[in-house]
XYZ file of C-alpha atoms in Angstrom:
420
model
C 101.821 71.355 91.392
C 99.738 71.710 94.444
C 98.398 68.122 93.856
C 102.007 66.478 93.928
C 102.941 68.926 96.825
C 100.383 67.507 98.633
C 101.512 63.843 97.736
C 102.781 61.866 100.548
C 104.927 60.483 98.184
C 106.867 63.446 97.339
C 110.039 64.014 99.085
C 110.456 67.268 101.322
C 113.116 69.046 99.532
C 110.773 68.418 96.579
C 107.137 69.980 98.002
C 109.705 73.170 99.154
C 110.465 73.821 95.623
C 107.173 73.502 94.489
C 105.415 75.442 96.805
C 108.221 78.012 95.525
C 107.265 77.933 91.704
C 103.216 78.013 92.981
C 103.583 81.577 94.973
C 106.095 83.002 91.610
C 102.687 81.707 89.563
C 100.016 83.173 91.398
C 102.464 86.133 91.559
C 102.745 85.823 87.582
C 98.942 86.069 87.392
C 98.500 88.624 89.543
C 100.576 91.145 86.771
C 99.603 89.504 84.140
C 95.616 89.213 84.384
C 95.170 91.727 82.133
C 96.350 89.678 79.278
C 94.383 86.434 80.419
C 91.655 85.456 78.187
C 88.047 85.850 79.579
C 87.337 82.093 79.357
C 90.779 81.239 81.159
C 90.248 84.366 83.617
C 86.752 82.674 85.054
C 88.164 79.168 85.137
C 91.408 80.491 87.374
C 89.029 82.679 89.579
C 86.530 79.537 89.834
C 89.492 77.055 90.726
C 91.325 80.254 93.106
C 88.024 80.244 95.284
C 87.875 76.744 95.451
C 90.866 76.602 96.853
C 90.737 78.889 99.017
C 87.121 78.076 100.804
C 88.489 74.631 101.144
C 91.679 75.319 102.891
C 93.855 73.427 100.800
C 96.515 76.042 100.287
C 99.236 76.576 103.303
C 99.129 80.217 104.750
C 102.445 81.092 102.690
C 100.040 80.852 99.574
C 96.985 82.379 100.368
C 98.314 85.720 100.286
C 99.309 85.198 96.666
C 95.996 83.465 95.801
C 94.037 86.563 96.832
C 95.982 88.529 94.991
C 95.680 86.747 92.161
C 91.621 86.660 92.534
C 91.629 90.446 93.254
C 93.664 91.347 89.890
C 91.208 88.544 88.208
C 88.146 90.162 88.881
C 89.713 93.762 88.283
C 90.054 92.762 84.439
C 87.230 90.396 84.075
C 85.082 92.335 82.111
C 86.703 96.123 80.662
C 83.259 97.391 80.762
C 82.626 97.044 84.782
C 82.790 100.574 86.586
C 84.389 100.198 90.051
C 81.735 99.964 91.886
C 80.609 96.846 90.092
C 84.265 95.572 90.804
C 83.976 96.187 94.423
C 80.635 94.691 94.165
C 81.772 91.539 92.569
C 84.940 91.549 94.852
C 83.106 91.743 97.883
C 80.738 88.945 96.734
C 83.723 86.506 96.670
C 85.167 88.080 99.843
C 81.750 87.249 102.386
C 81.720 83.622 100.647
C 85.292 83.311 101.714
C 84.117 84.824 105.044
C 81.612 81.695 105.628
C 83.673 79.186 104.577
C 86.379 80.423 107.456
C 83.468 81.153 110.401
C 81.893 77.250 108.872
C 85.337 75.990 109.289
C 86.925 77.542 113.031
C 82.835 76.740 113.972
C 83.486 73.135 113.619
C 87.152 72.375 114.565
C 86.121 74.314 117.824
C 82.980 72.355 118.339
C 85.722 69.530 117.423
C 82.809 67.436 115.705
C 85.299 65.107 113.797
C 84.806 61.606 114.560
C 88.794 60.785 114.425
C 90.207 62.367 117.130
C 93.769 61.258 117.047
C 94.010 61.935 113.425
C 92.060 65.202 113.471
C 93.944 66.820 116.105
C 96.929 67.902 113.721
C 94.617 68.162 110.846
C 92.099 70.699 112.605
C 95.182 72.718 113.723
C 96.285 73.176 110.239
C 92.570 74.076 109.301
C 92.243 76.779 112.450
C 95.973 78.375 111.351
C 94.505 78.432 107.578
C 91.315 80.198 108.824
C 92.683 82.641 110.568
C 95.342 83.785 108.023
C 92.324 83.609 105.223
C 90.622 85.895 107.448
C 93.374 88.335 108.057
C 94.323 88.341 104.272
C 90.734 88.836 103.349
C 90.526 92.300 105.435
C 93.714 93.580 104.138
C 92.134 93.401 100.508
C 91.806 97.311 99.680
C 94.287 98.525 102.495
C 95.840 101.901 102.536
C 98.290 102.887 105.149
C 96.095 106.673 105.455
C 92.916 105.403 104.740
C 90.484 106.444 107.169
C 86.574 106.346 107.514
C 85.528 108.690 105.132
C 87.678 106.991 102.473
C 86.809 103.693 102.357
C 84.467 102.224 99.846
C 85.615 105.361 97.252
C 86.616 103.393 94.190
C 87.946 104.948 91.625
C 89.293 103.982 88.147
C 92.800 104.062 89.002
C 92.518 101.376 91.577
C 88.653 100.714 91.900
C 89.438 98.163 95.158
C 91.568 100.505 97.323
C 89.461 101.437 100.204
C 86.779 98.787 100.032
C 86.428 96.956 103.211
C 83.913 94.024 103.957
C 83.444 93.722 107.702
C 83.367 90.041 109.131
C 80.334 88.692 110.834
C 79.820 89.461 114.722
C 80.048 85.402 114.991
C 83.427 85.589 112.632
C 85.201 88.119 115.017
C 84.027 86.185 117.975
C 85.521 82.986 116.869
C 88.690 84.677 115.752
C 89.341 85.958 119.516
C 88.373 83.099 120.982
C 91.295 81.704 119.187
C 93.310 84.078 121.720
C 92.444 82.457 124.464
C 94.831 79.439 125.886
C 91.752 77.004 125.966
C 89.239 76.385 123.252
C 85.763 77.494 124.031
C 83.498 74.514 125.262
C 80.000 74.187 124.703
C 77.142 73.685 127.674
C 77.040 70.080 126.189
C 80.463 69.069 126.164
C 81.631 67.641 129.727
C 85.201 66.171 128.325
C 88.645 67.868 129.414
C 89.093 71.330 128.229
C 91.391 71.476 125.226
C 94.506 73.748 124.999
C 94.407 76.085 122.100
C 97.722 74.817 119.488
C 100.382 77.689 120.266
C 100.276 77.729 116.118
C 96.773 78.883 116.095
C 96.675 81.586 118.839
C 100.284 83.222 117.148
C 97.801 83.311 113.753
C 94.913 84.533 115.551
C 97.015 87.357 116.953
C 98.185 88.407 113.318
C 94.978 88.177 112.188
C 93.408 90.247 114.244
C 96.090 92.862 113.845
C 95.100 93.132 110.625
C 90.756 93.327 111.556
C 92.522 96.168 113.887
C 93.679 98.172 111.013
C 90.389 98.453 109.562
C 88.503 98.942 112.384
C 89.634 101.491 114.853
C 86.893 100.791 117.592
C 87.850 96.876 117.037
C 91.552 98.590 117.927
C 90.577 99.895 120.730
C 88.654 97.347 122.313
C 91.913 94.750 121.515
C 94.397 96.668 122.947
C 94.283 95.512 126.467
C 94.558 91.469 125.302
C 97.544 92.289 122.984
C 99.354 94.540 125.904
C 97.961 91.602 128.506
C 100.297 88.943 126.561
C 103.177 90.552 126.983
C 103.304 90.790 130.750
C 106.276 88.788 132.086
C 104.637 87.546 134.620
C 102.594 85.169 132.367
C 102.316 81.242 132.884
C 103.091 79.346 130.154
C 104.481 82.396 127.949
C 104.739 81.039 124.435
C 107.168 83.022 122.247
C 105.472 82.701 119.079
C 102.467 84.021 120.697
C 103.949 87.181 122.686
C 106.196 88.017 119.372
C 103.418 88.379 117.292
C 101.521 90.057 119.825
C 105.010 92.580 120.474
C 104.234 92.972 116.253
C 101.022 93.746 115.631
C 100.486 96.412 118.789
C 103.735 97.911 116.683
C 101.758 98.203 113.661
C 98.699 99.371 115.640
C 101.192 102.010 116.917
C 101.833 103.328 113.350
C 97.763 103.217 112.552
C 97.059 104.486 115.911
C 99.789 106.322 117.555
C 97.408 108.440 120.407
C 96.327 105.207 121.337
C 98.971 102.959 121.918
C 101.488 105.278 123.229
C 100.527 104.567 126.682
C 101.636 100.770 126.253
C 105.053 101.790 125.578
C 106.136 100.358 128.957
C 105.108 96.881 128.322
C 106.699 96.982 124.940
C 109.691 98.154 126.220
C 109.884 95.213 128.956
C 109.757 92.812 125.331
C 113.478 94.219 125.243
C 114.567 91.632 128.397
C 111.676 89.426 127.609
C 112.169 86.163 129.593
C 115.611 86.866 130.942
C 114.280 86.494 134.255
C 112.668 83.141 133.513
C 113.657 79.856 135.307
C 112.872 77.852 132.023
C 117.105 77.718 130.568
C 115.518 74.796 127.954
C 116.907 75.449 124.445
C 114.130 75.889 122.982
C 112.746 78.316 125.679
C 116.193 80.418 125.691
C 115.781 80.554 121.283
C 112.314 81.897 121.501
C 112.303 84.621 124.106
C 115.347 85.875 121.800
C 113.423 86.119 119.084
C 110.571 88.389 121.256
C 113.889 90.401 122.320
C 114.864 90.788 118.547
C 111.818 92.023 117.511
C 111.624 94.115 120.484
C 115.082 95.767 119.219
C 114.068 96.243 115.807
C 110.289 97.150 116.205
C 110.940 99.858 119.098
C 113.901 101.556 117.101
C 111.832 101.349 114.577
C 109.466 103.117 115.667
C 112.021 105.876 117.666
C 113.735 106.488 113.862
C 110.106 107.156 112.748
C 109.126 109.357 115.542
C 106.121 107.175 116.734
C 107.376 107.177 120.294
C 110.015 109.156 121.611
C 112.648 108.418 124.727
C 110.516 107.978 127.625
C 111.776 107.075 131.189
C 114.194 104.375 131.186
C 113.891 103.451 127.894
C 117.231 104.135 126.364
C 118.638 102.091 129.477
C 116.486 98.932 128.088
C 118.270 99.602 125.261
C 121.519 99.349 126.564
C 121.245 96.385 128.786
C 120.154 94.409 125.561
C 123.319 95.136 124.148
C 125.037 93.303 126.700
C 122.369 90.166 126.260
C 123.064 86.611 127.440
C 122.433 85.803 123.784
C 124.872 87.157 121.577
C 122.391 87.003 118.348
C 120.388 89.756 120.451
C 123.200 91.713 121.777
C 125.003 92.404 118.336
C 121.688 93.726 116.858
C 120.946 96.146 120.060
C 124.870 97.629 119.983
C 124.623 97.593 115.958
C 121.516 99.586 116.243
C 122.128 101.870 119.070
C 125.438 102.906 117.254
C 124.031 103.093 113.760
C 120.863 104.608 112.895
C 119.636 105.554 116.792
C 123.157 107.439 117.356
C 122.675 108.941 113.608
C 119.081 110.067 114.586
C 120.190 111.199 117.946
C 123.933 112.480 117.878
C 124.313 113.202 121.777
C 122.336 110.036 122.551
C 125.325 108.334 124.716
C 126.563 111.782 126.106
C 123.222 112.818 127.184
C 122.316 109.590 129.114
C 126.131 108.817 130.532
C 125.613 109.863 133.963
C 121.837 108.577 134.257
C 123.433 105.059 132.991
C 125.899 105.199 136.217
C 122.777 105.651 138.690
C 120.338 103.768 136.812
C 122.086 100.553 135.913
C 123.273 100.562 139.823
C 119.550 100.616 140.630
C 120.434 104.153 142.812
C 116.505 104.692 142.833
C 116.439 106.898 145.667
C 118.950 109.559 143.523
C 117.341 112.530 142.308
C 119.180 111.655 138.969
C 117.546 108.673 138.955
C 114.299 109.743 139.926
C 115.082 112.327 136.913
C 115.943 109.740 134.736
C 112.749 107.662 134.855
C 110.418 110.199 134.590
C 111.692 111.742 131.468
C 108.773 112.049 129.056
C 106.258 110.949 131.412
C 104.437 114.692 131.790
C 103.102 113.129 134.891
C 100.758 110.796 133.018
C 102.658 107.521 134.945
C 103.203 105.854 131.931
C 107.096 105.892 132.062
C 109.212 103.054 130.807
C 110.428 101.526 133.659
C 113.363 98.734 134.788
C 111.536 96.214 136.158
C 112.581 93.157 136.071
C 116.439 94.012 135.258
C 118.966 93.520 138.112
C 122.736 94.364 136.851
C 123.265 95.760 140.688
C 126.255 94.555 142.329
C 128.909 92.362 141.840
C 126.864 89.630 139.786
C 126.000 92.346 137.362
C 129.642 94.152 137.060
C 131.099 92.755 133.535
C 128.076 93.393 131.530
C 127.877 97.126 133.298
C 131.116 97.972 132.342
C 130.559 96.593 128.746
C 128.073 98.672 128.792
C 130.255 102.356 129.771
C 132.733 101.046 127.382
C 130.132 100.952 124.621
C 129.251 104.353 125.370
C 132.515 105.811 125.844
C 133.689 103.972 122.314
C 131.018 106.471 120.286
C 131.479 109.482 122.224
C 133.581 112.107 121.577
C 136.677 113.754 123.466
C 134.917 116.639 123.987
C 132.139 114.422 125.348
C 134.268 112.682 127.656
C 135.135 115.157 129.545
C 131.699 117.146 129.993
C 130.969 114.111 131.555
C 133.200 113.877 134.021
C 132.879 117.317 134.919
């Protein structure tokens, strides 16, 4: 299957579907490796690493490949204890390991001969990398694993807490990947290449996932995630701030005490590009998509009780119910009247009056100034508004959306203890 997906002969619609049946097979193995003979077990886990160290498999696979080679080596011989699985597991895992730092070591030191043909070729290899490398740390993930845990196999699940660290040189490459331009050696006096938006969205995901097992890795990251999404940014690519918007999420989750204090700059995701002079198509498309994610990541999140209501954060909120792009405004009103007003019943009726000030940019109002410093504690980490201007005349049909959204889901009662 993989050979005649790879065939330039084979028609699009065609590779799709096969591509299909190859993740429901590696899936297939994956339960069913108990049941695979020893002699077919070694051959599958030979030809799964093969694949794998050679980059042949597109990033939608790989995932399914390692789990495949994880279940594999789990039932490979009924007489290993788990520490001789997580032995043999983390054998497989540093090969894997060199092949990725071998391959990002040479498309960066672009050494290929064909340029013109290489370019699109070494992009796919970088984006394979990367994922390989972020799949590879997630192997023995738990959601409250923590230092002391890791490494304790037992016979239950005798990978769940093993974690093989990449090389120094490995993570280096990886974040260099975040950078716009590729790293140039002393040697190398041609023009500075740009880094393929493709590869620095991957590198971003993967090292999300290095930052899940590694909390001083975390910590030292948080300030490049939180630095791409500043709206202020040349050359914002959407791909690349979404997936950063995602992964300091997750890092939330893992590491609540530490991200809290980048709420504001997630928050701003909510209006992300709005204020952009770039009205391209494509442009408009992708900054939705950060705004999306930015709806559903932050709710999220509130529902969960990562982050509560800070400053003007609610207000974000509601001005991205009332978004130019009507894909993004139907998810912000569906959410802020479904599961945000179910979590927080007097969520309109408390914030009523602060809307009429805020979203009229009265800044100098004590209600204002009230408003925007809820949940700060004086740390000066509030959610602000920035960047929104709904002041005025220009700005009067989507305020008054906005009142009539709130007024629709509150009470009678409500109503009127606001006017008072």
């Amino acid at each position: 299957m993989l050979e005649l997906s790879l065939s330039p002969d084979t028609p699009n619609h065609c590779k799709a579907a096969l591509k299909g049946s190859m993740r429901y097979s590696l899936r297939v193995l994956s339960m069913l490796a108990p049941l695979v003979p020893v002699k077919d077990a070694l051959s599958s886990l030979t030809r799964l690493k093969f694949l794998l160290s050679s980059f042949l498999l597109t990033p939608d696979l790989v995932g399914p490949a390692i789990s495949a080679l994880v279940s594999l080596t789990k039932h490979n011989d009924q007489h290993w204890t788990p520490s001789q699985i997580q032995g043999e597991c983390s054998d497989w895992i540093k090969d894997l390991y060199r092949s990725c730092e071998e391959s990002l070591t040479s498309c960066i030191s672009n050494k290929s001969n064909d340029i013109n043909a290489s370019e699109s070729e070494q992009e796919c290899r970088i984006v394979r990398s990367l994922f390989t490398v972020g799949e590879l740390s997630m192997i023995g993930f738990r959601s409250d694993e923590d230092s002391a845990s890791m490494k304790r196999a037992t016979s239950d699940d005798p990978i769940a807490g093993i974690y093989e660290r990449p090389s120094n040189l490995l993570l280096n490459l990886s974040q260099s990947m975040l950078s716009k331009y590729l790293p140039k050696n002393d040697s190398d006096h041609s023009k500075q290449r740009l880094t393929p938006d493709a590869a620095r969205a991957h590198a971003f995901i993967a090292l999300g996932k290095l930052c899940l097992r590694d909390e001083s890795l975390a910590k030292n990251c948080l300030n490049i995630l939180a630095r791409e999404l500043h709206q202020n940014m040349d050359d914002m690519s959407p791909s690349v701030q979404s997936n950063a918007l995602l992964v300091l999420g997750d890092l939330c989750v893992k590491y609540t005490n530490l991200v809290d204090r980048y709420l504001p700059v997630m928050a701003a995701c909510l209006q992300s590009g709005n204020a952009s002079s770039d009205s391209s198509a494509a442009s408009s498309q992708g900054t939705a998509l950060v705004r999306k994610h930015g709806v559903l990541m932050l709710s999220t999140l509130l529902l969960q009780d990562y982050i509560k209501w800070r400053g003007l954060l609610f207000h974000r909120f509601l001005v991205a119910s009332a978004d130019k792009d009507e894909g993004v405004a139907k998810l912000a009103e569906m959410t802020l009247c479904g599961p945000l007003l179910g979590r927080y019943p007097k969520l309109f009726f408390n914030n009523f009056v602060e809307s009429l000030f805020v979203l009229n940019r009265c800044s100098a109002h004590p209600i204002y100034a009230a408003a925007a410093s809820t949940g700060d504690n004086g740390a000066g980490i509030a959610v602000g508004f920035d960047g929104i201007n709904l002041h005025g005349s220009s700005g009067r049909n989507s305020r008054i959306q906005m009142y009539k959204l709130m007024l629709s889901n509150m009470s009678d009662e409500e109503k009127n203890w606001s006017h008072c």
